Short mmCIF file of C-alpha atoms in Angstrom, two decimals:
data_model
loop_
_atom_site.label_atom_id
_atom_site.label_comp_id
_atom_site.label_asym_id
_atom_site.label_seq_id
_atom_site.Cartn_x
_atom_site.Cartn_y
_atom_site.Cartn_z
CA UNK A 1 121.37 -12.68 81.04
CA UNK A 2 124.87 -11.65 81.33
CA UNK A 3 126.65 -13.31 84.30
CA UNK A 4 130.36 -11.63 85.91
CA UNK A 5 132.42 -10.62 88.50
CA UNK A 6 134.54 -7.82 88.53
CA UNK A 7 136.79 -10.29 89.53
CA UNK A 8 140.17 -9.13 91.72
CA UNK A 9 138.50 -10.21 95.18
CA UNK A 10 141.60 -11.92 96.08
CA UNK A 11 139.13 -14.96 96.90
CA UNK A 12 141.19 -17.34 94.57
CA UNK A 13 138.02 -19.73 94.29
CA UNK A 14 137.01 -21.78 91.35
CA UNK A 15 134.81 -20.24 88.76
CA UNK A 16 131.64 -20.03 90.27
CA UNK A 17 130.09 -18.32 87.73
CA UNK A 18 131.54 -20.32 84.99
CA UNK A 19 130.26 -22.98 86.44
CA UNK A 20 126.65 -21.05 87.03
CA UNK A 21 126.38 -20.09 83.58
CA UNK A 22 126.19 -24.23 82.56
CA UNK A 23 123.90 -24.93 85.29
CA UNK A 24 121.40 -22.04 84.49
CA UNK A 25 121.24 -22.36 80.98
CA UNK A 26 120.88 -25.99 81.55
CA UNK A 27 117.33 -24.66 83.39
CA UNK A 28 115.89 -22.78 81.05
CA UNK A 29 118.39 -19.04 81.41
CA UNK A 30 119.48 -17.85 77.69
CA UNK A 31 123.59 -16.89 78.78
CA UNK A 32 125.57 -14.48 76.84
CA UNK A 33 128.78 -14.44 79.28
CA UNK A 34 131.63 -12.11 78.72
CA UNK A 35 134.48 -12.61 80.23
CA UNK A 36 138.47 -12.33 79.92
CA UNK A 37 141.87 -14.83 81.37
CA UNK A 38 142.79 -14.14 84.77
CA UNK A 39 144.15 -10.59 85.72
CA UNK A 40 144.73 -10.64 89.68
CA UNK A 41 142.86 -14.30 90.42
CA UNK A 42 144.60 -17.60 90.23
CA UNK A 43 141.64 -18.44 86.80
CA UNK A 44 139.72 -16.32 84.44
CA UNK A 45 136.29 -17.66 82.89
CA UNK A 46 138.12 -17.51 80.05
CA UNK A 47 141.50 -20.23 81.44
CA UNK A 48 138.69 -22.79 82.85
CA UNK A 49 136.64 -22.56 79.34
CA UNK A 50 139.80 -23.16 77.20
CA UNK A 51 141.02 -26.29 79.87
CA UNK A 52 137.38 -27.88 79.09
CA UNK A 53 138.01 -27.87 75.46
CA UNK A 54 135.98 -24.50 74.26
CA UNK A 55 137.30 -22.25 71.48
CA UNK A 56 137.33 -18.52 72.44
CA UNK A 57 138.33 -16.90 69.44
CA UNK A 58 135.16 -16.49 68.11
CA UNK A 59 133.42 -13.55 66.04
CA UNK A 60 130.26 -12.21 67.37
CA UNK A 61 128.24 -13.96 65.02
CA UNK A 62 129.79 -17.17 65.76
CA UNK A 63 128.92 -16.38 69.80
CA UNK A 64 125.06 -14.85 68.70
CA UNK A 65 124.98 -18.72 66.71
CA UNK A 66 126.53 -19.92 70.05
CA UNK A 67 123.42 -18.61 72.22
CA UNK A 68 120.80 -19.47 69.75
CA UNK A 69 121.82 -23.52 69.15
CA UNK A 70 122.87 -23.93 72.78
CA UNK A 71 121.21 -21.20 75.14
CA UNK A 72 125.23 -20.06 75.99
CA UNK A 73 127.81 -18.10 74.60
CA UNK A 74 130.96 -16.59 76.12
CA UNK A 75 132.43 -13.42 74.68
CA UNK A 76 136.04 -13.23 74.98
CA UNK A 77 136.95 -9.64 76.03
CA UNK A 78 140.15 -9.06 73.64
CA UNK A 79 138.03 -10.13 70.62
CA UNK A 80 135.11 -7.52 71.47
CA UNK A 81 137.22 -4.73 72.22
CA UNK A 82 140.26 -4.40 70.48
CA UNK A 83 141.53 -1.63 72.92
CA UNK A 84 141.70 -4.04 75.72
CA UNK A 85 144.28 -6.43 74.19
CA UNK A 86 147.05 -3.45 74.58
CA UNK A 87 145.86 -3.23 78.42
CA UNK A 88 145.35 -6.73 79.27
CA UNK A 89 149.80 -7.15 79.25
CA UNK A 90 149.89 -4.34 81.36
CA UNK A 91 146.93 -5.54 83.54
CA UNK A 92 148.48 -8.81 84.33
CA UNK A 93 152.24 -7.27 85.07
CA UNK A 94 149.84 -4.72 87.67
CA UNK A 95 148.00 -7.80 88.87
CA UNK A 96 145.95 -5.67 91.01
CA UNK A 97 142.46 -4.25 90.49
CA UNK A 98 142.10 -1.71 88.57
CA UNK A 99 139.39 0.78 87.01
CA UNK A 100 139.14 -2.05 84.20
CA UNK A 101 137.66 -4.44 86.82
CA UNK A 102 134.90 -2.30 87.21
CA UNK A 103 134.46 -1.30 83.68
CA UNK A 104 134.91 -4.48 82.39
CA UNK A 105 131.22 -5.94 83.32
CA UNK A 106 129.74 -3.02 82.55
CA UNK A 107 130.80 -3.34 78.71
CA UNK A 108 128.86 -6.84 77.89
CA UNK A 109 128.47 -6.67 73.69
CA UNK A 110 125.25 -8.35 74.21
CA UNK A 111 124.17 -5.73 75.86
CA UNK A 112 122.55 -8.51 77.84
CA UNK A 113 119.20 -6.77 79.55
CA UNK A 114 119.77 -8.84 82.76
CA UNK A 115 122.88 -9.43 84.58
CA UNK A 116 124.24 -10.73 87.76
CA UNK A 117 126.99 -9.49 88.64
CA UNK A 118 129.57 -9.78 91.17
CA UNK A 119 132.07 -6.71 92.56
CA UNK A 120 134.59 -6.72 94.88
CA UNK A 121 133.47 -3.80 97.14
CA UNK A 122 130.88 -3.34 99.25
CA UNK A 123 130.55 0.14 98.10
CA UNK A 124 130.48 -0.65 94.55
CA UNK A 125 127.23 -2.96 95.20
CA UNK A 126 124.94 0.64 94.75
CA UNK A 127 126.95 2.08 92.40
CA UNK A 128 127.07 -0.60 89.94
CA UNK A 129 123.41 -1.20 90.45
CA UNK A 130 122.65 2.51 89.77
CA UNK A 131 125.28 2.18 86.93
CA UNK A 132 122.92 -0.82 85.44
CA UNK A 133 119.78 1.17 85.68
CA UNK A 134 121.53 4.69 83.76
CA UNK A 135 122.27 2.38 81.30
CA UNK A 136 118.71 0.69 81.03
CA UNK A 137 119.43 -2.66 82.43
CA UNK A 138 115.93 -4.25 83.35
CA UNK A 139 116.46 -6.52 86.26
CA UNK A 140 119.74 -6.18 87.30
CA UNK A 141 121.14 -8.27 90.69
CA UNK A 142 125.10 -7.28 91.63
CA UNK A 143 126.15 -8.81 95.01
CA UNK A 144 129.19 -8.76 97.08
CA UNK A 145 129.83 -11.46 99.78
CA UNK A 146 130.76 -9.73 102.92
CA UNK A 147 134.02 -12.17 102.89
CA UNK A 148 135.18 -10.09 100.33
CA UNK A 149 134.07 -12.43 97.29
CA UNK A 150 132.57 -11.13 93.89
CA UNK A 151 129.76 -13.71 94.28
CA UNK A 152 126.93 -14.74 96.53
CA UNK A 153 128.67 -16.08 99.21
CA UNK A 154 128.55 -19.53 101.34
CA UNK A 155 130.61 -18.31 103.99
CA UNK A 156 129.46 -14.92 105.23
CA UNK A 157 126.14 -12.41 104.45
CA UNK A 158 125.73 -10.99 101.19
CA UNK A 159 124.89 -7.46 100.21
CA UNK A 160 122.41 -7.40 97.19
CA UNK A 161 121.48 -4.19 95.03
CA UNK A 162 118.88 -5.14 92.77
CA UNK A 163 117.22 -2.96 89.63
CA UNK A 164 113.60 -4.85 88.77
CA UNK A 165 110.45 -2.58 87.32
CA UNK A 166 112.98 0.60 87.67
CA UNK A 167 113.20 0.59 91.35
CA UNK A 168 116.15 -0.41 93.20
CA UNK A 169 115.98 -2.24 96.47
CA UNK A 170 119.21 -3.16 98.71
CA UNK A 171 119.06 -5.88 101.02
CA UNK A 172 121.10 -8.80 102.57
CA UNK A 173 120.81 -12.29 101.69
CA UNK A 174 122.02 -15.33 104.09
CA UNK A 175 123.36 -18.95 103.13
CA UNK A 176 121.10 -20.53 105.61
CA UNK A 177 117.83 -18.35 104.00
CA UNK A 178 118.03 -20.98 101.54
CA UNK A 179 119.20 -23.78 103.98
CA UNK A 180 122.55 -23.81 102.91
CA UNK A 181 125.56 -24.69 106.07
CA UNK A 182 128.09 -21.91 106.18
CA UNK A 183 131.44 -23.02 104.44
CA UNK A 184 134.15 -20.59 104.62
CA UNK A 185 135.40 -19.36 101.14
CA UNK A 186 139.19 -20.43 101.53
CA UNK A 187 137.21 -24.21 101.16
CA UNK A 188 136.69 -23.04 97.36
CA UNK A 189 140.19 -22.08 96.52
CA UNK A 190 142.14 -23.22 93.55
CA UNK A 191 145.59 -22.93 92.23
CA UNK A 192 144.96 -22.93 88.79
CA UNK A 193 142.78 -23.74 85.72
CA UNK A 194 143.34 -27.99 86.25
CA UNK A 195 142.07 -27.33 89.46
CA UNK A 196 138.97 -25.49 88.83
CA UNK A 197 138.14 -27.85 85.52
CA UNK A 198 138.63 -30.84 88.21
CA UNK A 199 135.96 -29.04 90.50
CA UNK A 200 133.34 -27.51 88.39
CA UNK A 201 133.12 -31.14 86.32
CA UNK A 202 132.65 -32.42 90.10
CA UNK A 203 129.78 -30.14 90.97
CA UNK A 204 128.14 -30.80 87.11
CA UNK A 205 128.56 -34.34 87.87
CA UNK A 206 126.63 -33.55 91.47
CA UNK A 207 128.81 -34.17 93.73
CA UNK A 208 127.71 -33.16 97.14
CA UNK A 209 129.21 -30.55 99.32
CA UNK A 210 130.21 -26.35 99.49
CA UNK A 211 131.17 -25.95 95.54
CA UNK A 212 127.80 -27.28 94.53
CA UNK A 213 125.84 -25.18 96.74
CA UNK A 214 127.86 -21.69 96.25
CA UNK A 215 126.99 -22.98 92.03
CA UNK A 216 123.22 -23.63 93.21
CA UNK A 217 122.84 -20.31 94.97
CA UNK A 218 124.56 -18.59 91.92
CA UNK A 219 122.66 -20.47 89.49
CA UNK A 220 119.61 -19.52 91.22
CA UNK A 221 120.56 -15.96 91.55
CA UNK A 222 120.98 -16.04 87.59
CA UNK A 223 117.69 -17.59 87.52
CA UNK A 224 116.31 -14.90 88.88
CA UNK A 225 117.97 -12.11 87.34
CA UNK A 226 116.97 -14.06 83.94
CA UNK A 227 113.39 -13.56 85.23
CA UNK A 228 113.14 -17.57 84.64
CA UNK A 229 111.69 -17.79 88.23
CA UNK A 230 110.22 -15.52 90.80
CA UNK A 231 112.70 -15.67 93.69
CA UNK A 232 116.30 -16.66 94.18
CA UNK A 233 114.46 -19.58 96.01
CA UNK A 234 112.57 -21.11 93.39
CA UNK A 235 115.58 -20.58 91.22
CA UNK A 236 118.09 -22.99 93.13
CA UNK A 237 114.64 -25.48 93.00
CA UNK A 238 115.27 -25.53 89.84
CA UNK A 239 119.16 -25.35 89.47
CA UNK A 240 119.49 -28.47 91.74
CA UNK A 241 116.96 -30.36 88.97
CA UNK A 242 119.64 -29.27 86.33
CA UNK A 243 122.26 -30.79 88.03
CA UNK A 244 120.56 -33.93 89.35
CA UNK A 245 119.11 -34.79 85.87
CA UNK A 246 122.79 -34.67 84.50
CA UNK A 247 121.05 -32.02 82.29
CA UNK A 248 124.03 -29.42 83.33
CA UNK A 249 126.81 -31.27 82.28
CA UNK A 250 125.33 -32.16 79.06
CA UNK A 251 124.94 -28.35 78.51
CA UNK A 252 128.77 -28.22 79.12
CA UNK A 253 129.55 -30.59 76.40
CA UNK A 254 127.12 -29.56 74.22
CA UNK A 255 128.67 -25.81 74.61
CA UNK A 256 132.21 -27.35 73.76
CA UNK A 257 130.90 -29.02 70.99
CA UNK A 258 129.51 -26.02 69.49
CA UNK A 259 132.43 -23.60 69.86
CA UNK A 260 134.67 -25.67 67.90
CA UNK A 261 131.84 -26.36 65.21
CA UNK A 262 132.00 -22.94 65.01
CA UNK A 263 135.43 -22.39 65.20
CA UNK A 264 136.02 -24.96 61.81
CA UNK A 265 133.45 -23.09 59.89
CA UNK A 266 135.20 -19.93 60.38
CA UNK A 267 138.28 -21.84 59.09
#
């Protein structure tokens, strides 16, 4: 399952579905991430990654060994197409979205069957969906939090467009379906990479409050979408039991562990 955000939702949180990504594979979710340094948010996947020790220069085989000895591996954009390292300069001096955001996800060199992914429109929720399914995603889940967020969101509704069995259903989803308080998204902000390391070892390291549930309800989404469990329900069920059994975090270190392995035998 391939798990990303368009990114440029002007949110400014931590990285939720960095964070996710540990937490799901952690429960069972195979992760092939791609992902790229920040372009209009305050962290990429790819800033948090490199402040918790993991090498992204990696070749595709080194990621594909990645996924099959830890059940994770993160694809740094500029190494899997060349063509975006000439943009990404020009993307950061922009700092605002651009057709790239939305292209980006849509690009995974896994070519990852299942996905999760979040956008930063509401309109682009049935578009990307339909997207996924022209291109022959099987279960496909893209959400937009109606706080303008590129994840399942904690502090307002979220719309859902989801592609299972070649049929594509739209719906809503609520924090407190799942039992979850509200927590407004400015609660989740960050100013940097430190800053989302320091909170996304918190929630691995379970501790309680609104940056461990947004992860849980991602994580379960992912879950889901990685067709692990039946329902985004069942999937933060089993989430939380990553988490609690400190069976996340190890899947953090043994992730960091692995990309440098990797990274000396390329040497």
């Amino acid at each position: 399952v391939d798990v990303v955000g368009t990114g440029g939702d002007g949110a400014h949180t931590f990285n939720i579905s960095t964070c996710s990504m540990f937490v799901a594979a952690a429960a069972g979710a195979q992760v092939a991430k791609h992902g790229n340094r920040s372009v209009s948010s305050k962290t990429g996947s790819a800033d948090v990654l490199e402040a918790l020790g993991v090498t992204l220069s990696l070749p595709p085989q080194a990621v594909a060994d990645c996924v099959g000895n830890t059940g994770i591996g993160f694809m740094f954009a500029p190494n899997h197409h060349p063509a975006m390292k000439n943009i990404a300069p020009v993307r950061k001096e922009l700092g605002v979205r651009t057709i790239f955001n939305i292209l980006g996800p849509l690009t995974n060199p896994a070519d990852a069957p299942n996905i999760l992914m979040g956008v930063f429109h509401p309109d682009l929720v049935g578009i990307q969906v339909r997207v996924m399914q022209r291109l022959g995603a099987q279960h496909a889940v893209v959400v937009y939090g109606k706080d303008n967020m590129d994840e399942i969101s904690l502090g307002a509704a979220t719309l859902v467009g989801e592609l299972r069995n070649g049929e594509i259903r739209e719906y809503e989803i609520h924090p407190e379906d799942f039992g979850m308080p509200m927590v407004a998204s400015r609660n989740l902000r960050v100013s940097g990479p430190e800053e989302s390391r320091r909170i996304l070892l918190g929630v691995l390291g379970n501790e309680p409050g609104a940056a461990r549930d947004i992860v849980l309800l991602n994580a379960g989404a992912t879950l889901y979408a990685a067709n692990v469990v039946e329902s985004i329900a069942d999937g933060i069920v089993k989430a939380r039991a990553a988490i609690e059994s400190g069976a996340a975090r190890a899947k953090l270190d043994e992730f960091v562990a692995e990309t440098q392995r990797q990274a000396a035998a390329q040497s």
